[in-house]
């Protein structure tokens, strides 16, 4: 006997795909439903890595610049590390950029420049986790994988009325979704769920009356859609403090490269101390606050003399700092210093 919940939504995928066929978002990495074009695994993988913890709006421009400069996985694999890190600047979570290079080079060196076409093969690549492997397997290769991102998580938690708080609910969400994945068009199915969560089944004020699967949405019937999924209470982030140094000479600024391991690894940056100092009280200095995943940082910028330009680094023209690929934290400091000098 089939599970009664599954029997009740036996036509879930057909309804969702019928909606997707006319409502799909137009995205630069996506093959439109009904298109005869073949998905490019490189573009899909690149987009999925960029989209982790980042919005579609923020990713679109980066994706266009990356694929214009490095149109294939072989091109990316041959790229200079510093160029890729600079091109990534502003997207955040910089370990993704380092993993991007490691993965591209593994695909070229160990797989002849061809991405593995299974979840297991994809998961074996550097930096490719369960979600990315499932998404690429489904979208690029038509594998019936269970793809669960934040949008899909929300849709299924509501549709099946899964009230267990996250992250404990993740297992139940995957179990509820697995029987719904069609063997035909699994990539479109995954993208349809993503679009449904992004445009209709939104975190606040979901447009339930326009949802193609509202007829058997258990949370809608119970009037609790907006309360799901249940998220754990937010913990207060630790507050950390540090100093960066503005070392200027002949309209050039001394820049260093952060260690490959750790926060903002491999990125160009302003020199400075560790981010574990007491709150700064430097008279006339500028400061910025910046949020990381696990802590908030207040970084204070102080002027130093050229004698402090020690170790490995480079003098960068201040007029061309936009091309230095500084991460957001340091760009904010530079902009604030420029404002204070006006």
mmCIF file of C-alpha atoms in Angstrom:
data_model
loop_
_atom_site.group_PDB
_atom_site.id
_atom_site.type_symbol
_atom_site.label_atom_id
_atom_site.label_comp_id
_atom_site.label_asym_id
_atom_site.label_seq_id
_atom_site.Cartn_x
_atom_site.Cartn_y
_atom_site.Cartn_z
ATOM 1 C CA UNK A 1 0.000 0.000 0.000
ATOM 2 C CA UNK A 2 1.424 3.407 -0.905
ATOM 3 C CA UNK A 3 1.768 6.023 1.803
ATOM 4 C CA UNK A 4 -1.519 7.989 1.807
ATOM 5 C CA UNK A 5 0.357 11.303 1.758
ATOM 6 C CA UNK A 6 2.241 10.240 -1.358
ATOM 7 C CA UNK A 7 -0.934 8.966 -3.020
ATOM 8 C CA UNK A 8 -2.586 12.312 -2.325
ATOM 9 C CA UNK A 9 0.131 14.183 -4.239
ATOM 10 C CA UNK A 10 0.773 11.681 -7.016
ATOM 11 C CA UNK A 11 0.453 14.450 -9.602
ATOM 12 C CA UNK A 12 2.646 16.921 -7.684
ATOM 13 C CA UNK A 13 5.429 16.886 -10.291
ATOM 14 C CA UNK A 14 3.129 17.260 -13.346
ATOM 15 C CA UNK A 15 1.350 20.245 -11.782
ATOM 16 C CA UNK A 16 4.613 21.863 -10.756
ATOM 17 C CA UNK A 17 6.236 21.311 -14.165
ATOM 18 C CA UNK A 18 3.170 22.641 -16.014
ATOM 19 C CA UNK A 19 3.499 25.834 -13.969
ATOM 20 C CA UNK A 20 7.269 25.999 -14.548
ATOM 21 C CA UNK A 21 6.826 25.691 -18.307
ATOM 22 C CA UNK A 22 5.284 29.162 -18.426
ATOM 23 C CA UNK A 23 6.612 30.771 -15.224
ATOM 24 C CA UNK A 24 10.297 29.794 -15.193
ATOM 25 C CA UNK A 25 12.701 32.578 -14.320
ATOM 26 C CA UNK A 26 15.090 33.557 -17.090
ATOM 27 C CA UNK A 27 18.582 33.104 -15.649
ATOM 28 C CA UNK A 28 21.921 33.308 -17.503
ATOM 29 C CA UNK A 29 22.993 29.790 -16.491
ATOM 30 C CA UNK A 30 19.657 28.121 -17.146
ATOM 31 C CA UNK A 31 18.315 26.229 -20.148
ATOM 32 C CA UNK A 32 14.700 27.324 -20.586
ATOM 33 C CA UNK A 33 12.041 24.591 -20.341
ATOM 34 C CA UNK A 34 11.275 23.134 -23.774
ATOM 35 C CA UNK A 35 14.633 24.217 -25.200
ATOM 36 C CA UNK A 36 16.551 21.770 -27.366
ATOM 37 C CA UNK A 37 19.844 23.104 -26.006
ATOM 38 C CA UNK A 38 22.053 20.802 -23.946
ATOM 39 C CA UNK A 39 22.914 21.979 -20.415
ATOM 40 C CA UNK A 40 26.575 22.837 -19.866
ATOM 41 C CA UNK A 41 27.741 21.163 -16.623
ATOM 42 C CA UNK A 42 30.481 23.778 -16.202
ATOM 43 C CA UNK A 43 28.037 26.687 -16.238
ATOM 44 C CA UNK A 44 25.590 24.898 -13.934
ATOM 45 C CA UNK A 45 28.323 23.944 -11.461
ATOM 46 C CA UNK A 46 29.758 27.474 -11.505
ATOM 47 C CA UNK A 47 26.341 29.025 -10.896
ATOM 48 C CA UNK A 48 25.506 26.630 -8.077
ATOM 49 C CA UNK A 49 28.787 27.372 -6.303
ATOM 50 C CA UNK A 50 28.240 31.124 -6.689
ATOM 51 C CA UNK A 51 24.646 30.890 -5.469
ATOM 52 C CA UNK A 52 25.551 29.262 -2.157
ATOM 53 C CA UNK A 53 24.505 31.760 0.550
ATOM 54 C CA UNK A 54 24.230 34.464 -2.120
ATOM 55 C CA UNK A 55 21.250 35.923 -3.985
ATOM 56 C CA UNK A 56 20.495 35.469 -7.684
ATOM 57 C CA UNK A 57 20.672 39.249 -8.154
ATOM 58 C CA UNK A 58 24.164 39.399 -6.660
ATOM 59 C CA UNK A 59 25.442 36.445 -8.695
ATOM 60 C CA UNK A 60 24.261 37.401 -12.198
ATOM 61 C CA UNK A 61 26.995 39.965 -12.904
ATOM 62 C CA UNK A 62 29.772 37.787 -11.473
ATOM 63 C CA UNK A 63 28.594 34.813 -13.510
ATOM 64 C CA UNK A 64 28.644 36.847 -16.715
ATOM 65 C CA UNK A 65 32.163 38.142 -16.047
ATOM 66 C CA UNK A 66 33.510 34.714 -15.065
ATOM 67 C CA UNK A 67 32.099 32.926 -18.109
ATOM 68 C CA UNK A 68 33.289 35.648 -20.455
ATOM 69 C CA UNK A 69 36.816 35.501 -19.048
ATOM 70 C CA UNK A 70 36.915 31.730 -18.423
ATOM 71 C CA UNK A 71 34.319 30.158 -20.762
ATOM 72 C CA UNK A 72 35.230 26.543 -19.993
ATOM 73 C CA UNK A 73 36.404 24.500 -17.054
ATOM 74 C CA UNK A 74 39.785 24.146 -18.773
ATOM 75 C CA UNK A 75 40.099 27.937 -18.996
ATOM 76 C CA UNK A 76 39.285 28.293 -15.308
ATOM 77 C CA UNK A 77 41.698 25.512 -14.357
ATOM 78 C CA UNK A 78 44.504 27.361 -16.149
ATOM 79 C CA UNK A 79 43.701 30.699 -14.528
ATOM 80 C CA UNK A 80 46.030 32.437 -12.104
ATOM 81 C CA UNK A 81 44.860 32.076 -8.497
ATOM 82 C CA UNK A 82 45.164 35.808 -7.841
ATOM 83 C CA UNK A 83 43.057 36.665 -10.886
ATOM 84 C CA UNK A 84 40.251 34.351 -9.794
ATOM 85 C CA UNK A 85 40.306 35.619 -6.221
ATOM 86 C CA UNK A 86 40.210 39.211 -7.467
ATOM 87 C CA UNK A 87 37.299 38.429 -9.794
ATOM 88 C CA UNK A 88 35.462 36.809 -6.874
ATOM 89 C CA UNK A 89 35.930 39.839 -4.590
ATOM 90 C CA UNK A 90 32.617 41.032 -3.198
ATOM 91 C CA UNK A 91 30.810 37.686 -3.417
ATOM 92 C CA UNK A 92 31.967 36.634 0.044
ATOM 93 C CA UNK A 93 32.643 33.186 1.490
ATOM 94 C CA UNK A 94 36.009 33.150 -0.235
ATOM 95 C CA UNK A 95 36.720 29.492 0.463
ATOM 96 C CA UNK A 96 34.292 28.888 -2.408
ATOM 97 C CA UNK A 97 36.695 30.574 -4.831
ATOM 98 C CA UNK A 98 39.612 28.473 -3.631
ATOM 99 C CA UNK A 99 37.505 25.319 -3.945
ATOM 100 C CA UNK A 100 36.371 26.473 -7.379
ATOM 101 C CA UNK A 101 39.931 26.420 -8.649
ATOM 102 C CA UNK A 102 40.732 23.116 -6.956
ATOM 103 C CA UNK A 103 37.639 21.511 -8.467
ATOM 104 C CA UNK A 104 38.280 22.861 -11.972
ATOM 105 C CA UNK A 105 41.852 21.607 -11.888
ATOM 106 C CA UNK A 106 40.749 18.176 -10.677
ATOM 107 C CA UNK A 107 38.152 17.913 -13.458
ATOM 108 C CA UNK A 108 40.830 18.728 -16.028
ATOM 109 C CA UNK A 109 43.642 16.648 -14.526
ATOM 110 C CA UNK A 110 41.677 13.570 -13.474
ATOM 111 C CA UNK A 111 38.606 13.572 -15.740
ATOM 112 C CA UNK A 112 39.873 14.961 -19.019
ATOM 113 C CA UNK A 113 37.943 18.201 -18.577
ATOM 114 C CA UNK A 114 34.592 16.383 -18.349
ATOM 115 C CA UNK A 115 32.497 16.577 -15.186
ATOM 116 C CA UNK A 116 31.405 13.252 -13.662
ATOM 117 C CA UNK A 117 27.741 12.611 -14.443
ATOM 118 C CA UNK A 118 26.696 11.010 -11.147
ATOM 119 C CA UNK A 119 26.120 12.355 -7.647
ATOM 120 C CA UNK A 120 28.837 10.103 -6.242
ATOM 121 C CA UNK A 121 31.349 11.182 -8.869
ATOM 122 C CA UNK A 122 30.538 14.849 -8.361
ATOM 123 C CA UNK A 123 30.751 14.577 -4.559
ATOM 124 C CA UNK A 124 34.284 13.262 -4.914
ATOM 125 C CA UNK A 125 35.416 16.583 -6.428
ATOM 126 C CA UNK A 126 37.028 19.209 -4.163
ATOM 127 C CA UNK A 127 34.511 21.559 -2.571
ATOM 128 C CA UNK A 128 31.444 19.776 -3.965
ATOM 129 C CA UNK A 129 28.988 18.878 -1.212
ATOM 130 C CA UNK A 130 25.726 16.980 -1.225
ATOM 131 C CA UNK A 131 23.598 19.878 -2.472
ATOM 132 C CA UNK A 132 25.860 20.913 -5.345
ATOM 133 C CA UNK A 133 26.373 17.298 -6.439
ATOM 134 C CA UNK A 134 22.626 16.679 -6.489
ATOM 135 C CA UNK A 135 21.869 19.945 -8.316
ATOM 136 C CA UNK A 136 24.465 19.380 -11.045
ATOM 137 C CA UNK A 137 23.488 15.707 -11.419
ATOM 138 C CA UNK A 138 19.825 16.624 -11.864
ATOM 139 C CA UNK A 139 20.111 19.800 -13.949
ATOM 140 C CA UNK A 140 23.138 18.967 -16.107
ATOM 141 C CA UNK A 141 22.736 15.204 -16.464
ATOM 142 C CA UNK A 142 19.053 14.447 -15.849
ATOM 143 C CA UNK A 143 19.692 12.252 -12.809
ATOM 144 C CA UNK A 144 16.661 11.926 -10.460
ATOM 145 C CA UNK A 145 18.515 13.420 -7.499
ATOM 146 C CA UNK A 146 16.937 14.868 -4.357
ATOM 147 C CA UNK A 147 17.925 18.549 -4.529
ATOM 148 C CA UNK A 148 17.244 20.591 -1.383
ATOM 149 C CA UNK A 149 18.216 24.246 -1.114
ATOM 150 C CA UNK A 150 16.639 26.819 1.215
ATOM 151 C CA UNK A 151 13.769 27.525 -1.197
ATOM 152 C CA UNK A 152 12.971 23.840 -1.695
ATOM 153 C CA UNK A 153 13.270 23.226 2.033
ATOM 154 C CA UNK A 154 10.603 25.851 2.665
ATOM 155 C CA UNK A 155 8.234 24.539 -0.028
ATOM 156 C CA UNK A 156 8.343 20.942 1.200
ATOM 157 C CA UNK A 157 8.174 21.841 4.901
ATOM 158 C CA UNK A 158 4.972 23.746 4.176
ATOM 159 C CA UNK A 159 3.438 21.342 1.696
ATOM 160 C CA UNK A 160 3.906 18.337 3.976
ATOM 161 C CA UNK A 161 3.426 20.324 7.231
ATOM 162 C CA UNK A 162 6.806 19.411 8.699
ATOM 163 C CA UNK A 163 6.877 21.359 11.964
ATOM 164 C CA UNK A 164 10.086 19.911 13.373
ATOM 165 C CA UNK A 165 12.529 22.816 13.881
ATOM 166 C CA UNK A 166 15.525 23.102 11.585
ATOM 167 C CA UNK A 167 18.089 21.677 11.248
ATOM 168 C CA UNK A 168 16.502 18.500 12.647
ATOM 169 C CA UNK A 169 13.741 18.794 10.008
ATOM 170 C CA UNK A 170 16.166 18.355 7.114
ATOM 171 C CA UNK A 171 15.983 14.565 7.164
ATOM 172 C CA UNK A 172 12.154 14.588 7.135
ATOM 173 C CA UNK A 173 12.121 17.132 4.316
ATOM 174 C CA UNK A 174 14.409 14.983 2.168
ATOM 175 C CA UNK A 175 12.333 11.893 2.935
ATOM 176 C CA UNK A 176 9.139 13.718 1.938
ATOM 177 C CA UNK A 177 10.669 15.054 -1.284
ATOM 178 C CA UNK A 178 12.384 11.875 -2.516
ATOM 179 C CA UNK A 179 9.208 10.062 -3.709
ATOM 180 C CA UNK A 180 8.056 13.177 -5.565
ATOM 181 C CA UNK A 181 11.133 13.493 -7.820
ATOM 182 C CA UNK A 182 10.171 12.386 -11.335
ATOM 183 C CA UNK A 183 12.483 10.276 -13.473
ATOM 184 C CA UNK A 184 11.501 12.498 -16.389
ATOM 185 C CA UNK A 185 12.741 16.116 -16.203
ATOM 186 C CA UNK A 186 14.327 15.937 -12.729
ATOM 187 C CA UNK A 187 16.425 19.023 -13.473
ATOM 188 C CA UNK A 188 13.392 21.092 -14.418
ATOM 189 C CA UNK A 189 11.615 19.718 -11.347
ATOM 190 C CA UNK A 190 14.407 20.922 -9.055
ATOM 191 C CA UNK A 191 14.522 24.323 -10.719
ATOM 192 C CA UNK A 192 10.730 24.590 -10.589
ATOM 193 C CA UNK A 193 10.819 24.037 -6.833
ATOM 194 C CA UNK A 194 13.546 26.688 -6.529
ATOM 195 C CA UNK A 195 11.438 29.145 -8.527
ATOM 196 C CA UNK A 196 8.317 28.334 -6.552
ATOM 197 C CA UNK A 197 10.112 29.110 -3.307
ATOM 198 C CA UNK A 198 11.713 32.270 -4.707
ATOM 199 C CA UNK A 199 8.583 33.791 -6.267
ATOM 200 C CA UNK A 200 5.454 32.344 -4.611
ATOM 201 C CA UNK A 201 6.254 30.268 -1.504
ATOM 202 C CA UNK A 202 8.307 33.132 -0.080
ATOM 203 C CA UNK A 203 9.443 33.407 3.543
ATOM 204 C CA UNK A 204 6.944 36.167 4.275
ATOM 205 C CA UNK A 205 3.489 36.714 2.808
ATOM 206 C CA UNK A 206 3.514 33.678 0.466
ATOM 207 C CA UNK A 207 1.183 34.042 -2.524
ATOM 208 C CA UNK A 208 -0.588 30.763 -1.774
ATOM 209 C CA UNK A 209 -3.556 31.391 -4.066
ATOM 210 C CA UNK A 210 -1.182 31.429 -7.064
ATOM 211 C CA UNK A 211 0.649 28.236 -6.069
ATOM 212 C CA UNK A 212 0.283 25.300 -8.499
ATOM 213 C CA UNK A 213 0.325 22.759 -5.629
ATOM 214 C CA UNK A 214 -1.792 24.630 -3.080
ATOM 215 C CA UNK A 215 -4.700 22.181 -3.424
ATOM 216 C CA UNK A 216 -2.949 19.663 -1.181
ATOM 217 C CA UNK A 217 -0.624 21.937 0.781
ATOM 218 C CA UNK A 218 -1.081 20.848 4.377
ATOM 219 C CA UNK A 219 0.260 24.087 5.865
ATOM 220 C CA UNK A 220 -2.103 26.181 3.736
ATOM 221 C CA UNK A 221 -5.018 24.056 4.878
ATOM 222 C CA UNK A 222 -3.919 24.515 8.488
ATOM 223 C CA UNK A 223 -3.327 28.243 8.082
ATOM 224 C CA UNK A 224 0.279 27.927 9.209
ATOM 225 C CA UNK A 225 2.239 28.358 5.978
ATOM 226 C CA UNK A 226 4.068 31.511 7.010
ATOM 227 C CA UNK A 227 5.289 29.920 10.252
ATOM 228 C CA UNK A 228 7.158 27.134 8.442
ATOM 229 C CA UNK A 229 9.846 25.966 8.346
ATOM 230 C CA UNK A 230 10.496 26.443 12.050
ATOM 231 C CA UNK A 231 13.911 27.996 12.513
ATOM 232 C CA UNK A 232 16.006 27.783 15.670
ATOM 233 C CA UNK A 233 16.423 31.011 17.648
ATOM 234 C CA UNK A 234 19.331 33.111 16.485
ATOM 235 C CA UNK A 235 22.353 33.143 18.735
ATOM 236 C CA UNK A 236 24.121 36.402 19.432
ATOM 237 C CA UNK A 237 27.357 36.570 17.455
ATOM 238 C CA UNK A 238 30.657 37.181 19.225
ATOM 239 C CA UNK A 239 32.030 40.693 18.693
ATOM 240 C CA UNK A 240 35.636 40.903 17.555
ATOM 241 C CA UNK A 241 37.930 43.871 16.933
ATOM 242 C CA UNK A 242 41.031 44.490 14.878
ATOM 243 C CA UNK A 243 43.161 47.137 13.212
ATOM 244 C CA UNK A 244 44.213 47.626 9.613
ATOM 245 C CA UNK A 245 46.942 49.971 8.438
ATOM 246 C CA UNK A 246 46.857 52.633 5.756
ATOM 247 C CA UNK A 247 50.414 52.897 4.450
ATOM 248 C CA UNK A 248 50.674 55.382 1.600
ATOM 249 C CA UNK A 249 53.578 56.547 -0.540
ATOM 250 C CA UNK A 250 53.541 58.510 -3.802
ATOM 251 C CA UNK A 251 49.787 58.018 -4.286
ATOM 252 C CA UNK A 252 50.200 54.264 -3.837
ATOM 253 C CA UNK A 253 48.885 52.037 -1.078
ATOM 254 C CA UNK A 254 50.714 49.088 0.485
ATOM 255 C CA UNK A 255 48.670 45.903 0.043
ATOM 256 C CA UNK A 256 49.406 42.388 1.266
ATOM 257 C CA UNK A 257 47.861 39.018 0.505
ATOM 258 C CA UNK A 258 46.123 37.184 3.319
ATOM 259 C CA UNK A 259 47.262 33.623 4.118
ATOM 260 C CA UNK A 260 45.628 30.945 1.976
ATOM 261 C CA UNK A 261 44.084 29.343 5.048
ATOM 262 C CA UNK A 262 41.548 31.215 7.128
ATOM 263 C CA UNK A 263 39.186 34.149 6.655
ATOM 264 C CA UNK A 264 39.467 35.902 3.278
ATOM 265 C CA UNK A 265 42.275 33.493 2.433
ATOM 266 C CA UNK A 266 44.360 34.377 -0.602
ATOM 267 C CA UNK A 267 42.759 37.800 -1.038
ATOM 268 C CA UNK A 268 44.566 41.109 -1.348
ATOM 269 C CA UNK A 269 44.053 43.172 1.792
ATOM 270 C CA UNK A 270 45.282 46.073 3.860
ATOM 271 C CA UNK A 271 47.997 45.008 6.306
ATOM 272 C CA UNK A 272 47.135 44.820 9.980
ATOM 273 C CA UNK A 273 47.033 42.817 13.154
ATOM 274 C CA UNK A 274 44.961 39.875 14.309
ATOM 275 C CA UNK A 275 41.226 40.247 14.794
ATOM 276 C CA UNK A 276 41.404 39.664 18.529
ATOM 277 C CA UNK A 277 42.430 43.079 19.808
ATOM 278 C CA UNK A 278 40.576 45.209 22.381
ATOM 279 C CA UNK A 279 38.197 47.866 20.996
ATOM 280 C CA UNK A 280 40.174 50.613 19.271
ATOM 281 C CA UNK A 281 40.380 54.138 20.669
ATOM 282 C CA UNK A 282 42.617 55.643 17.998
ATOM 283 C CA UNK A 283 41.813 59.332 17.720
ATOM 284 C CA UNK A 284 40.687 60.295 14.232
ATOM 285 C CA UNK A 285 40.744 56.735 12.872
ATOM 286 C CA UNK A 286 37.951 55.323 10.716
ATOM 287 C CA UNK A 287 36.156 52.073 11.493
ATOM 288 C CA UNK A 288 33.700 49.737 9.786
ATOM 289 C CA UNK A 289 31.539 46.897 11.085
ATOM 290 C CA UNK A 290 31.295 43.744 9.011
ATOM 291 C CA UNK A 291 29.371 40.553 9.628
ATOM 292 C CA UNK A 292 30.882 37.128 9.054
ATOM 293 C CA UNK A 293 29.016 33.858 9.484
ATOM 294 C CA UNK A 294 30.187 33.200 13.033
ATOM 295 C CA UNK A 295 31.154 36.644 14.364
ATOM 296 C CA UNK A 296 30.859 40.392 13.788
ATOM 297 C CA UNK A 297 34.038 42.383 13.286
ATOM 298 C CA UNK A 298 34.829 46.035 13.931
ATOM 299 C CA UNK A 299 37.950 46.892 11.966
ATOM 300 C CA UNK A 300 39.673 50.221 12.605
ATOM 301 C CA UNK A 301 41.956 51.788 10.017
ATOM 302 C CA UNK A 302 44.972 53.751 11.239
ATOM 303 C CA UNK A 303 47.694 55.510 9.295
ATOM 304 C CA UNK A 304 51.206 54.112 9.446
ATOM 305 C CA UNK A 305 54.509 55.260 7.947
ATOM 306 C CA UNK A 306 56.238 53.623 4.989
ATOM 307 C CA UNK A 307 58.691 51.962 7.375
ATOM 308 C CA UNK A 308 55.829 49.620 8.334
ATOM 309 C CA UNK A 309 55.530 48.321 4.740
ATOM 310 C CA UNK A 310 57.401 45.174 5.681
ATOM 311 C CA UNK A 311 57.382 41.634 4.361
ATOM 312 C CA UNK A 312 55.726 40.547 1.134
ATOM 313 C CA UNK A 313 53.336 43.001 -0.456
ATOM 314 C CA UNK A 314 52.873 45.401 -3.332
ATOM 315 C CA UNK A 315 52.392 49.107 -3.873
ATOM 316 C CA UNK A 316 49.075 49.640 -5.591
ATOM 317 C CA UNK A 317 47.992 52.961 -7.208
ATOM 318 C CA UNK A 318 45.264 54.464 -5.052
ATOM 319 C CA UNK A 319 43.493 55.678 -8.189
ATOM 320 C CA UNK A 320 43.193 52.051 -9.369
ATOM 321 C CA UNK A 321 42.145 50.363 -6.119
ATOM 322 C CA UNK A 322 38.886 49.217 -7.708
ATOM 323 C CA UNK A 323 40.968 46.808 -9.788
ATOM 324 C CA UNK A 324 42.782 45.318 -6.790
ATOM 325 C CA UNK A 325 40.010 42.832 -6.026
ATOM 326 C CA UNK A 326 39.777 43.788 -2.356
ATOM 327 C CA UNK A 327 37.100 41.893 -0.428
ATOM 328 C CA UNK A 328 34.087 43.863 0.775
ATOM 329 C CA UNK A 329 35.471 44.426 4.285
ATOM 330 C CA UNK A 330 38.544 46.255 2.978
ATOM 331 C CA UNK A 331 36.677 48.051 0.214
ATOM 332 C CA UNK A 332 34.414 49.533 2.889
ATOM 333 C CA UNK A 333 37.457 50.721 4.831
ATOM 334 C CA UNK A 334 39.071 52.225 1.735
ATOM 335 C CA UNK A 335 35.858 54.041 0.790
ATOM 336 C CA UNK A 336 35.506 55.442 4.301
ATOM 337 C CA UNK A 337 39.110 56.638 4.355
ATOM 338 C CA UNK A 338 38.619 58.336 0.994
ATOM 339 C CA UNK A 339 35.510 60.083 2.331
ATOM 340 C CA UNK A 340 37.378 61.277 5.431
ATOM 341 C CA UNK A 341 40.147 62.736 3.244
ATOM 342 C CA UNK A 342 37.801 64.876 1.176
#
